[in-house]
Structures are given as C-alpha cells and as structure tokens.
Amino acid sequence: MHKGWWRAQLERGDGKLVVFNMETVKQNNRWLFFIRNDKERIGLKNITINGDSVNFAMPVFESEFKTTLQPDGSLKGKWFKGTALQTQQWNFTAIPTKKDRFDAIVGAPKFDVSGRWAVAITRPNGTRRPAVAELKQKGSYLSGTFLTPSGDYRYLEGIVTGQLLFLSVFDGAHAYSFTADIIDSNSIANGFFYSGYNGKEAWTALRDDDAKVPDVGNTPELRAGEERLNFAFKDLYRNTVSINDARFQNKVVVIQLMGSWCPNCMDETKFLNEYYLKNRDRGVEVVSLAYEYSTDYERSRTSLLKFQQRFNVQYPMLITGAWVNDSLRTEKTLPQITPIKVFPTTIFIGKDGRVQKFHSGFYGPGTGEYYELFKKEFEETIEELLRK
C-alpha cells in the first residue's frame, strides 16, 4: 500500500464530492493514518489491514471507513457515519500521491481573498443566516474558517484558481464543501455550501474588515423565579453525579452542555480540560452534560469514552439520557432554564450555587483572534467569580 499523501473524496447523495487529504506512514512495521485539514492533523484509530481490506476509524465520533485496496493502488469503500436517525453510508475513494486538495483547473488566481468577509448564507426556503469568513491566501493555497452564531466550521482548506474558490473540511463529523465565484477583490458570489449528505445552501460575501457575528438569541437564560440548577445523571462509569454533591459546593462550577457528535464541542472539551487541570486546585470544577444521538446509555457511553480518552478528560462527563433531537430535551434535563438552542452551551455557577452567566457556541483554535478573545473572556469570568 502507498506510503505518503492521498486525495480522498466522499460522495454525497447528490453526487457532489467532499474532498480532503490523508497521509499514511509506516513506522516500526506499524501503519499510521492521518487526515489533514490545513494545519490540523487527525490521527486515525483501529487501523486494520488484512489482504486487500483496509479499515480505519476516527478517534472521536461514530465514524469509520471500510475500504478495499484496488489494483491501481487506490482505496475504495464506504464511510459509515452514525446520526440521530440512522447510520449513513457514503461512497469513499482515495487516490495516492495527491497532496494537493484541489487542482488549479483554470490556472493562477486572479484575486487575493485574504481577510474578513461578511457572509450571507441562504437556506433552501429563502431565509438568510449571517456568518463571517476569515480567509488566508498564499499564492493559490486558501485556508480559513466561517464563523456563525453557534460556532465555527473549523479548519477549511482549498484553492483559488482563476476566479474560482474551493474549500472543504472533513473531521469525522463535519463533511463540508464550499464553492464560489470571485467577482473582484471585494465581492464573492454564486457560492454554494454543501454540508453533510444532502445539505445545500447558497452564499455570497462582501469584504468587510469590521464584520461581526450577530447575536441571534441562541443563549438560554434562567426561567422566572429560578436561581440554581438541580440535576443528577450517570457518569461514564454508571455513578450518579449531582450538582448538589459535596465536590461542587463553595466552588466555581462550569457546566458544559455538549454532545459527542459535535466538532465544536470537541474543541471546547480540549480547552476546558486543559484549563481544569491548571485551575482545579483553585476551587474550579467542570462537569459536562451530554445530549446524544440516542437515549441508549451504552451507545452514548461508547461515543463519550472516545472523547474522554482522546483528551484525557479529568472532569465528570454525564449522560443526560435525552435524545439531542428531542424538542423537550431542556425541560427533561434542566427545567430551570429556557431551551438549549446551540451546542456547546456553557453555564457558569458561582460559589454560592447560583447561576451567574450563560455562553452559547464556541470559536475554536481555527478562528485565531476569536479563540483568543473567548479564552480571555472565559478566564476573566472565572476570576471574577472566584473573587466573590
């Protein structure tokens, strides 16, 4: 089997392709597989090679590949992705020796799109949703991310060729592809955003150095007359953990509302665990409440254990038992607050046990200054609560 770079592609339901790159390395007679999204490298797990059968899995998410090595050296098979309703099967192909994600089909770029863009994404029903794009172009190589009110699209990688723009990302959950025409240095039009197996939205963008992601009311709040949360759920080892337990008393507590299916939750988990390890001796606790693709404890536990092991999470991860698609998920788990609209959502509790602040969404390391701003505001919030 080929050692080195591959160009991989996933075929959506409409035949459109989500393209990404893989690298295979053999060390000490052991194969290592990686997925690349710009500067991100994701090491794959459960790599098994038996004859021409080549199987591997993502380190987190319900996401695995079953492929066959072809006579021409390519890999062909299926990507299996767990969802709330079914396990999707996508056609998968990987071609060896292709390090570039896209070909320069119409030559060198005519414009440089580096910078900040105000984006309008149009849903199939005609309504619009706002976003901000942060793009970096070096020659024809393009990278960046899109930020929405609920989070970011992580590490996008692509190309500018002529007046065409192509970007994509695959991380085991996100399977996204962007195309567009670059009208001039300040305008992008005729764009399409392909998300998941069937999602398709139009998009346009105007260069705007002052563009900001608007607040669209995604953040929950306490219901009238409520001051505290009251919950008790099982952790990954079947122990019941309650917010009223002694370990949380007289401490600042960060509640992470998340799911093992959520890439932004993955980025937040990494941040929270690192912060917790540095600050737990100062009277800070963290606990996550998981809303999963299933109400089945064992399926949820299996997925969450991947999260825990990937980041060596040291704080409790609790399984709410609520199906993420349940319209009453909040009422069934945290009836003291208004509906949860975004994952992740973070709740800050003061040393007196009262809820002090909510934060919805997460801008991860792929967003640059937005991530740094989030960290600064997070740390300032904790310091303020520790002083009270």
PDB file of N, CA and C in Angstrom, residues 93-180:
ATOM      1  N   THR A  93     -13.475   7.207  -1.878  1.00  0.00           N
ATOM      2  CA  THR A  93     -12.348   6.879  -2.747  1.00  0.00           C
ATOM      3  C   THR A  93     -11.134   7.681  -2.299  1.00  0.00           C
ATOM      4  N   ALA A  94      -9.958   7.068  -2.321  1.00  0.00           N
ATOM      5  CA  ALA A  94      -8.717   7.783  -2.022  1.00  0.00           C
ATOM      6  C   ALA A  94      -7.683   7.435  -3.086  1.00  0.00           C
ATOM      7  N   ILE A  95      -7.094   8.475  -3.675  1.00  0.00           N
ATOM      8  CA  ILE A  95      -6.128   8.314  -4.754  1.00  0.00           C
ATOM      9  C   ILE A  95      -4.739   8.642  -4.227  1.00  0.00           C
ATOM     10  N   PRO A  96      -3.755   7.744  -4.388  1.00  0.00           N
ATOM     11  CA  PRO A  96      -2.416   8.003  -3.845  1.00  0.00           C
ATOM     12  C   PRO A  96      -1.669   9.074  -4.623  1.00  0.00           C
ATOM     13  N   THR A  97      -0.677   9.645  -3.950  1.00  0.00           N
ATOM     14  CA  THR A  97       0.278  10.635  -4.474  1.00  0.00           C
ATOM     15  C   THR A  97      -0.328  12.011  -4.705  1.00  0.00           C
ATOM     16  N   LYS A  98      -1.548  12.252  -4.272  1.00  0.00           N
ATOM     17  CA  LYS A  98      -2.174  13.563  -4.449  1.00  0.00           C
ATOM     18  C   LYS A  98      -2.110  14.336  -3.135  1.00  0.00           C
ATOM     19  N   LYS A  99      -1.128  15.228  -3.006  1.00  0.00           N
ATOM     20  CA  LYS A  99      -1.007  16.029  -1.788  1.00  0.00           C
ATOM     21  C   LYS A  99      -1.910  17.252  -1.827  1.00  0.00           C
ATOM     22  N   ASP A 100      -2.093  17.820  -3.023  1.00  0.00           N
ATOM     23  CA  ASP A 100      -2.965  18.982  -3.155  1.00  0.00           C
ATOM     24  C   ASP A 100      -4.421  18.552  -3.024  1.00  0.00           C
ATOM     25  N   ARG A 101      -5.207  19.418  -2.414  1.00  0.00           N
ATOM     26  CA  ARG A 101      -6.625  19.090  -2.225  1.00  0.00           C
ATOM     27  C   ARG A 101      -7.416  19.258  -3.515  1.00  0.00           C
ATOM     28  N   PHE A 102      -7.126  20.333  -4.247  1.00  0.00           N
ATOM     29  CA  PHE A 102      -7.835  20.616  -5.493  1.00  0.00           C
ATOM     30  C   PHE A 102      -6.823  20.937  -6.591  1.00  0.00           C
ATOM     31  N   ASP A 103      -7.226  20.713  -7.834  1.00  0.00           N
ATOM     32  CA  ASP A 103      -6.391  21.068  -8.978  1.00  0.00           C
ATOM     33  C   ASP A 103      -6.664  22.509  -9.400  1.00  0.00           C
ATOM     34  N   ALA A 104      -5.639  23.175  -9.895  1.00  0.00           N
ATOM     35  CA  ALA A 104      -5.784  24.541 -10.412  1.00  0.00           C
ATOM     36  C   ALA A 104      -6.367  24.464 -11.819  1.00  0.00           C
ATOM     37  N   ILE A 105      -7.676  24.260 -11.885  1.00  0.00           N
ATOM     38  CA  ILE A 105      -8.316  23.904 -13.157  1.00  0.00           C
ATOM     39  C   ILE A 105      -8.328  25.054 -14.164  1.00  0.00           C
ATOM     40  N   VAL A 106      -8.231  26.294 -13.686  1.00  0.00           N
ATOM     41  CA  VAL A 106      -8.194  27.428 -14.623  1.00  0.00           C
ATOM     42  C   VAL A 106      -6.997  28.335 -14.340  1.00  0.00           C
ATOM     43  N   GLY A 107      -5.920  27.745 -13.851  1.00  0.00           N
ATOM     44  CA  GLY A 107      -4.680  28.482 -13.718  1.00  0.00           C
ATOM     45  C   GLY A 107      -4.543  29.285 -12.446  1.00  0.00           C
ATOM     46  N   ALA A 108      -3.654  30.247 -12.493  1.00  0.00           N
ATOM     47  CA  ALA A 108      -3.298  31.039 -11.314  1.00  0.00           C
ATOM     48  C   ALA A 108      -4.465  31.917 -10.861  1.00  0.00           C
ATOM     49  N   PRO A 109      -4.486  32.260  -9.562  1.00  0.00           N
ATOM     50  CA  PRO A 109      -5.577  33.102  -9.052  1.00  0.00           C
ATOM     51  C   PRO A 109      -5.511  34.516  -9.615  1.00  0.00           C
ATOM     52  N   LYS A 110      -6.684  35.086  -9.851  1.00  0.00           N
ATOM     53  CA  LYS A 110      -6.755  36.467 -10.338  1.00  0.00           C
ATOM     54  C   LYS A 110      -6.931  37.470  -9.206  1.00  0.00           C
ATOM     55  N   PHE A 111      -7.353  36.977  -8.030  1.00  0.00           N
ATOM     56  CA  PHE A 111      -7.572  37.862  -6.893  1.00  0.00           C
ATOM     57  C   PHE A 111      -7.049  37.213  -5.622  1.00  0.00           C
ATOM     58  N   ASP A 112      -6.766  38.044  -4.639  1.00  0.00           N
ATOM     59  CA  ASP A 112      -6.392  37.585  -3.302  1.00  0.00           C
ATOM     60  C   ASP A 112      -7.570  37.862  -2.373  1.00  0.00           C
ATOM     61  N   VAL A 113      -8.122  36.807  -1.793  1.00  0.00           N
ATOM     62  CA  VAL A 113      -9.323  36.958  -0.952  1.00  0.00           C
ATOM     63  C   VAL A 113      -8.978  36.966   0.532  1.00  0.00           C
ATOM     64  N   SER A 114      -7.708  37.105   0.876  1.00  0.00           N
ATOM     65  CA  SER A 114      -7.318  37.147   2.287  1.00  0.00           C
ATOM     66  C   SER A 114      -8.070  38.262   3.007  1.00  0.00           C
ATOM     67  N   GLY A 115      -8.530  37.952   4.225  1.00  0.00           N
ATOM     68  CA  GLY A 115      -9.186  38.973   5.025  1.00  0.00           C
ATOM     69  C   GLY A 115     -10.519  38.514   5.576  1.00  0.00           C
ATOM     70  N   ARG A 116     -11.270  39.489   6.077  1.00  0.00           N
ATOM     71  CA  ARG A 116     -12.558  39.226   6.723  1.00  0.00           C
ATOM     72  C   ARG A 116     -13.697  39.579   5.769  1.00  0.00           C
ATOM     73  N   TRP A 117     -14.701  38.697   5.757  1.00  0.00           N
ATOM     74  CA  TRP A 117     -15.828  38.852   4.846  1.00  0.00           C
ATOM     75  C   TRP A 117     -17.147  38.716   5.602  1.00  0.00           C
ATOM     76  N   ALA A 118     -18.095  39.587   5.265  1.00  0.00           N
ATOM     77  CA  ALA A 118     -19.465  39.452   5.763  1.00  0.00           C
ATOM     78  C   ALA A 118     -20.206  38.518   4.815  1.00  0.00           C
ATOM     79  N   VAL A 119     -20.694  37.412   5.356  1.00  0.00           N
ATOM     80  CA  VAL A 119     -21.276  36.346   4.546  1.00  0.00           C
ATOM     81  C   VAL A 119     -22.781  36.273   4.778  1.00  0.00           C
ATOM     82  N   ALA A 120     -23.515  36.068   3.703  1.00  0.00           N
ATOM     83  CA  ALA A 120     -24.951  35.787   3.786  1.00  0.00           C
ATOM     84  C   ALA A 120     -25.188  34.403   3.203  1.00  0.00           C
ATOM     85  N   ILE A 121     -25.660  33.490   4.046  1.00  0.00           N
ATOM     86  CA  ILE A 121     -25.970  32.126   3.616  1.00  0.00           C
ATOM     87  C   ILE A 121     -27.484  32.018   3.470  1.00  0.00           C
ATOM     88  N   THR A 122     -27.946  31.562   2.307  1.00  0.00           N
ATOM     89  CA  THR A 122     -29.376  31.487   2.024  1.00  0.00           C
ATOM     90  C   THR A 122     -29.850  30.044   2.109  1.00  0.00           C
ATOM     91  N   ARG A 123     -30.791  29.812   3.004  1.00  0.00           N
ATOM     92  CA  ARG A 123     -31.353  28.478   3.179  1.00  0.00           C
ATOM     93  C   ARG A 123     -32.226  28.111   1.975  1.00  0.00           C
ATOM     94  N   PRO A 124     -32.556  26.815   1.816  1.00  0.00           N
ATOM     95  CA  PRO A 124     -33.425  26.415   0.700  1.00  0.00           C
ATOM     96  C   PRO A 124     -34.780  27.116   0.696  1.00  0.00           C
ATOM     97  N   ASN A 125     -35.273  27.511   1.890  1.00  0.00           N
ATOM     98  CA  ASN A 125     -36.575  28.195   1.948  1.00  0.00           C
ATOM     99  C   ASN A 125     -36.476  29.693   1.679  1.00  0.00           C
ATOM    100  N   GLY A 126     -35.277  30.170   1.367  1.00  0.00           N
ATOM    101  CA  GLY A 126     -35.105  31.569   1.016  1.00  0.00           C
ATOM    102  C   GLY A 126     -34.692  32.478   2.151  1.00  0.00           C
ATOM    103  N   THR A 127     -34.775  32.004   3.392  1.00  0.00           N
ATOM    104  CA  THR A 127     -34.346  32.835   4.517  1.00  0.00           C
ATOM    105  C   THR A 127     -32.822  32.855   4.589  1.00  0.00           C
ATOM    106  N   ARG A 128     -32.307  33.922   5.183  1.00  0.00           N
ATOM    107  CA  ARG A 128     -30.857  34.088   5.250  1.00  0.00           C
ATOM    108  C   ARG A 128     -30.343  33.948   6.673  1.00  0.00           C
ATOM    109  N   ARG A 129     -29.120  33.478   6.777  1.00  0.00           N
ATOM    110  CA  ARG A 129     -28.442  33.443   8.065  1.00  0.00           C
ATOM    111  C   ARG A 129     -27.057  34.064   7.899  1.00  0.00           C
ATOM    112  N   PRO A 130     -26.621  34.832   8.883  1.00  0.00           N
ATOM    113  CA  PRO A 130     -25.359  35.553   8.751  1.00  0.00           C
ATOM    114  C   PRO A 130     -24.157  34.713   9.174  1.00  0.00           C
ATOM    115  N   ALA A 131     -23.014  35.056   8.639  1.00  0.00           N
ATOM    116  CA  ALA A 131     -21.752  34.432   9.045  1.00  0.00           C
ATOM    117  C   ALA A 131     -20.627  35.408   8.739  1.00  0.00           C
ATOM    118  N   VAL A 132     -19.468  35.093   9.269  1.00  0.00           N
ATOM    119  CA  VAL A 132     -18.253  35.841   8.958  1.00  0.00           C
ATOM    120  C   VAL A 132     -17.209  34.846   8.473  1.00  0.00           C
ATOM    121  N   ALA A 133     -16.560  35.152   7.366  1.00  0.00           N
ATOM    122  CA  ALA A 133     -15.476  34.310   6.860  1.00  0.00           C
ATOM    123  C   ALA A 133     -14.140  34.988   7.126  1.00  0.00           C
ATOM    124  N   GLU A 134     -13.207  34.211   7.655  1.00  0.00           N
ATOM    125  CA  GLU A 134     -11.824  34.662   7.831  1.00  0.00           C
ATOM    126  C   GLU A 134     -10.959  33.812   6.909  1.00  0.00           C
ATOM    127  N   LEU A 135     -10.403  34.430   5.871  1.00  0.00           N
ATOM    128  CA  LEU A 135      -9.677  33.691   4.847  1.00  0.00           C
ATOM    129  C   LEU A 135      -8.221  34.134   4.772  1.00  0.00           C
ATOM    130  N   LYS A 136      -7.340  33.172   4.450  1.00  0.00           N
ATOM    131  CA  LYS A 136      -5.917  33.445   4.259  1.00  0.00           C
ATOM    132  C   LYS A 136      -5.488  32.787   2.953  1.00  0.00           C
ATOM    133  N   GLN A 137      -4.927  33.583   2.065  1.00  0.00           N
ATOM    134  CA  GLN A 137      -4.493  33.078   0.772  1.00  0.00           C
ATOM    135  C   GLN A 137      -2.997  33.297   0.594  1.00  0.00           C
ATOM    136  N   LYS A 138      -2.284  32.241   0.238  1.00  0.00           N
ATOM    137  CA  LYS A 138      -0.866  32.317  -0.101  1.00  0.00           C
ATOM    138  C   LYS A 138      -0.690  31.693  -1.477  1.00  0.00           C
ATOM    139  N   GLY A 139      -0.485  32.550  -2.477  1.00  0.00           N
ATOM    140  CA  GLY A 139      -0.484  32.045  -3.837  1.00  0.00           C
ATOM    141  C   GLY A 139      -1.876  31.551  -4.177  1.00  0.00           C
ATOM    142  N   SER A 140      -1.972  30.294  -4.555  1.00  0.00           N
ATOM    143  CA  SER A 140      -3.292  29.719  -4.829  1.00  0.00           C
ATOM    144  C   SER A 140      -3.862  28.981  -3.620  1.00  0.00           C
ATOM    145  N   TYR A 141      -3.020  28.739  -2.606  1.00  0.00           N
ATOM    146  CA  TYR A 141      -3.462  27.981  -1.430  1.00  0.00           C
ATOM    147  C   TYR A 141      -4.374  28.845  -0.560  1.00  0.00           C
ATOM    148  N   LEU A 142      -5.522  28.297  -0.189  1.00  0.00           N
ATOM    149  CA  LEU A 142      -6.518  29.031   0.583  1.00  0.00           C
ATOM    150  C   LEU A 142      -6.860  28.263   1.850  1.00  0.00           C
ATOM    151  N   SER A 143      -6.941  28.978   2.963  1.00  0.00           N
ATOM    152  CA  SER A 143      -7.362  28.376   4.225  1.00  0.00           C
ATOM    153  C   SER A 143      -8.222  29.376   4.971  1.00  0.00           C
ATOM    154  N   GLY A 144      -8.836  28.915   6.053  1.00  0.00           N
ATOM    155  CA  GLY A 144      -9.659  29.817   6.849  1.00  0.00           C
ATOM    156  C   GLY A 144     -10.815  29.097   7.493  1.00  0.00           C
ATOM    157  N   THR A 145     -11.815  29.868   7.896  1.00  0.00           N
ATOM    158  CA  THR A 145     -12.993  29.282   8.517  1.00  0.00           C
ATOM    159  C   THR A 145     -14.167  30.234   8.362  1.00  0.00           C
ATOM    160  N   PHE A 146     -15.361  29.705   8.604  1.00  0.00           N
ATOM    161  CA  PHE A 146     -16.581  30.506   8.677  1.00  0.00           C
ATOM    162  C   PHE A 146     -17.053  30.478  10.123  1.00  0.00           C
ATOM    163  N   LEU A 147     -17.458  31.634  10.627  1.00  0.00           N
ATOM    164  CA  LEU A 147     -17.994  31.737  11.977  1.00  0.00           C
ATOM    165  C   LEU A 147     -19.474  32.074  11.894  1.00  0.00           C
ATOM    166  N   THR A 148     -20.289  31.346  12.660  1.00  0.00           N
ATOM    167  CA  THR A 148     -21.723  31.573  12.728  1.00  0.00           C
ATOM    168  C   THR A 148     -22.090  31.859  14.180  1.00  0.00           C
ATOM    169  N   PRO A 149     -23.327  32.249  14.458  1.00  0.00           N
ATOM    170  CA  PRO A 149     -23.711  32.490  15.854  1.00  0.00           C
ATOM    171  C   PRO A 149     -23.557  31.279  16.765  1.00  0.00           C
ATOM    172  N   SER A 150     -23.451  30.078  16.205  1.00  0.00           N
ATOM    173  CA  SER A 150     -23.352  28.885  17.047  1.00  0.00           C
ATOM    174  C   SER A 150     -21.946  28.303  17.134  1.00  0.00           C
ATOM    175  N   GLY A 151     -21.012  28.776  16.305  1.00  0.00           N
ATOM    176  CA  GLY A 151     -19.664  28.216  16.346  1.00  0.00           C
ATOM    177  C   GLY A 151     -18.954  28.447  15.027  1.00  0.00           C
ATOM    178  N   ASP A 152     -17.935  27.628  14.768  1.00  0.00           N
ATOM    179  CA  ASP A 152     -17.156  27.800  13.542  1.00  0.00           C
ATOM    180  C   ASP A 152     -17.077  26.486  12.787  1.00  0.00           C
ATOM    181  N   TYR A 153     -16.658  26.581  11.530  1.00  0.00           N
ATOM    182  CA  TYR A 153     -16.551  25.409  10.663  1.00  0.00           C
ATOM    183  C   TYR A 153     -15.142  24.817  10.649  1.00  0.00           C
ATOM    184  N   ARG A 154     -14.381  25.155  11.678  1.00  0.00           N
ATOM    185  CA  ARG A 154     -13.064  24.592  11.919  1.00  0.00           C
ATOM    186  C   ARG A 154     -12.098  24.878  10.765  1.00  0.00           C
ATOM    187  N   TYR A 155     -11.202  23.937  10.447  1.00  0.00           N
ATOM    188  CA  TYR A 155     -10.064  24.210   9.562  1.00  0.00           C
ATOM    189  C   TYR A 155     -10.423  23.909   8.102  1.00  0.00           C
ATOM    190  N   LEU A 156     -10.782  24.951   7.360  1.00  0.00           N
ATOM    191  CA  LEU A 156     -11.069  24.795   5.941  1.00  0.00           C
ATOM    192  C   LEU A 156      -9.780  24.924   5.130  1.00  0.00           C
ATOM    193  N   GLU A 157      -9.687  24.133   4.079  1.00  0.00           N
ATOM    194  CA  GLU A 157      -8.510  24.154   3.202  1.00  0.00           C
ATOM    195  C   GLU A 157      -8.966  24.089   1.759  1.00  0.00           C
ATOM    196  N   GLY A 158      -8.276  24.823   0.885  1.00  0.00           N
ATOM    197  CA  GLY A 158      -8.686  24.782  -0.507  1.00  0.00           C
ATOM    198  C   GLY A 158      -7.771  25.537  -1.434  1.00  0.00           C
ATOM    199  N   ILE A 159      -8.387  26.132  -2.462  1.00  0.00           N
ATOM    200  CA  ILE A 159      -7.613  26.744  -3.541  1.00  0.00           C
ATOM    201  C   ILE A 159      -8.392  27.903  -4.149  1.00  0.00           C
ATOM    202  N   VAL A 160      -7.645  28.870  -4.677  1.00  0.00           N
ATOM    203  CA  VAL A 160      -8.193  29.866  -5.594  1.00  0.00           C
ATOM    204  C   VAL A 160      -7.530  29.621  -6.943  1.00  0.00           C
ATOM    205  N   THR A 161      -8.353  29.381  -7.957  1.00  0.00           N
ATOM    206  CA  THR A 161      -7.839  29.162  -9.300  1.00  0.00           C
ATOM    207  C   THR A 161      -8.644  30.030 -10.253  1.00  0.00           C
ATOM    208  N   GLY A 162      -7.949  30.908 -10.974  1.00  0.00           N
ATOM    209  CA  GLY A 162      -8.673  31.884 -11.777  1.00  0.00           C
ATOM    210  C   GLY A 162      -9.537  32.747 -10.872  1.00  0.00           C
ATOM    211  N   GLN A 163     -10.845  32.754 -11.141  1.00  0.00           N
ATOM    212  CA  GLN A 163     -11.792  33.468 -10.289  1.00  0.00           C
ATOM    213  C   GLN A 163     -12.699  32.502  -9.540  1.00  0.00           C
ATOM    214  N   LEU A 164     -12.211  31.283  -9.327  1.00  0.00           N
ATOM    215  CA  LEU A 164     -12.983  30.261  -8.619  1.00  0.00           C
ATOM    216  C   LEU A 164     -12.376  29.991  -7.249  1.00  0.00           C
ATOM    217  N   LEU A 165     -13.244  29.703  -6.307  1.00  0.00           N
ATOM    218  CA  LEU A 165     -12.844  29.401  -4.925  1.00  0.00           C
ATOM    219  C   LEU A 165     -13.384  28.033  -4.548  1.00  0.00           C
ATOM    220  N   PHE A 166     -12.535  27.202  -3.956  1.00  0.00           N
ATOM    221  CA  PHE A 166     -12.945  25.893  -3.445  1.00  0.00           C
ATOM    222  C   PHE A 166     -12.371  25.713  -2.040  1.00  0.00           C
ATOM    223  N   LEU A 167     -13.199  25.272  -1.108  1.00  0.00           N
ATOM    224  CA  LEU A 167     -12.780  24.985   0.261  1.00  0.00           C
ATOM    225  C   LEU A 167     -13.495  23.737   0.744  1.00  0.00           C
ATOM    226  N   SER A 168     -12.855  22.998   1.647  1.00  0.00           N
ATOM    227  CA  SER A 168     -13.525  21.837   2.230  1.00  0.00           C
ATOM    228  C   SER A 168     -12.903  21.500   3.575  1.00  0.00           C
ATOM    229  N   VAL A 169     -13.638  20.697   4.336  1.00  0.00           N
ATOM    230  CA  VAL A 169     -13.136  20.175   5.607  1.00  0.00           C
ATOM    231  C   VAL A 169     -13.805  18.838   5.867  1.00  0.00           C
ATOM    232  N   PHE A 170     -13.022  17.914   6.421  1.00  0.00           N
ATOM    233  CA  PHE A 170     -13.575  16.649   6.919  1.00  0.00           C
ATOM    234  C   PHE A 170     -12.867  16.312   8.212  1.00  0.00           C
ATOM    235  N   ASP A 171     -13.635  16.159   9.291  1.00  0.00           N
ATOM    236  CA  ASP A 171     -13.043  15.828  10.588  1.00  0.00           C
ATOM    237  C   ASP A 171     -13.715  14.631  11.250  1.00  0.00           C
ATOM    238  N   GLY A 172     -14.490  13.885  10.481  1.00  0.00           N
ATOM    239  CA  GLY A 172     -15.208  12.748  11.033  1.00  0.00           C
ATOM    240  C   GLY A 172     -16.656  13.047  11.310  1.00  0.00           C
ATOM    241  N   ALA A 173     -16.979  14.313  11.489  1.00  0.00           N
ATOM    242  CA  ALA A 173     -18.366  14.750  11.673  1.00  0.00           C
ATOM    243  C   ALA A 173     -18.714  15.765  10.593  1.00  0.00           C
ATOM    244  N   HIS A 174     -17.997  16.907  10.590  1.00  0.00           N
ATOM    245  CA  HIS A 174     -18.151  17.868   9.501  1.00  0.00           C
ATOM    246  C   HIS A 174     -17.687  17.227   8.193  1.00  0.00           C
ATOM    247  N   ALA A 175     -18.525  17.266   7.181  1.00  0.00           N
ATOM    248  CA  ALA A 175     -18.125  16.951   5.812  1.00  0.00           C
ATOM    249  C   ALA A 175     -18.682  18.090   4.971  1.00  0.00           C
ATOM    250  N   TYR A 176     -17.881  19.149   4.822  1.00  0.00           N
ATOM    251  CA  TYR A 176     -18.333  20.405   4.240  1.00  0.00           C
ATOM    252  C   TYR A 176     -17.513  20.749   3.002  1.00  0.00           C
ATOM    253  N   SER A 177     -18.184  21.387   2.044  1.00  0.00           N
ATOM    254  CA  SER A 177     -17.508  21.856   0.844  1.00  0.00           C
ATOM    255  C   SER A 177     -18.108  23.196   0.420  1.00  0.00           C
ATOM    256  N   PHE A 178     -17.249  24.142   0.060  1.00  0.00           N
ATOM    257  CA  PHE A 178     -17.672  25.458  -0.405  1.00  0.00           C
ATOM    258  C   PHE A 178     -17.143  25.692  -1.814  1.00  0.00           C
ATOM    259  N   THR A 179     -17.982  26.240  -2.679  1.00  0.00           N
ATOM    260  CA  THR A 179     -17.551  26.710  -3.990  1.00  0.00           C
ATOM    261  C   THR A 179     -18.092  28.126  -4.186  1.00  0.00           C
ATOM    262  N   ALA A 180     -17.433  28.920  -5.031  1.00  0.00           N
ATOM    263  CA  ALA A 180     -17.929  30.274  -5.299  1.00  0.00           C
ATOM    264  C   ALA A 180     -17.148  30.902  -6.442  1.00  0.00           C
TER     265      ALA A 180
END
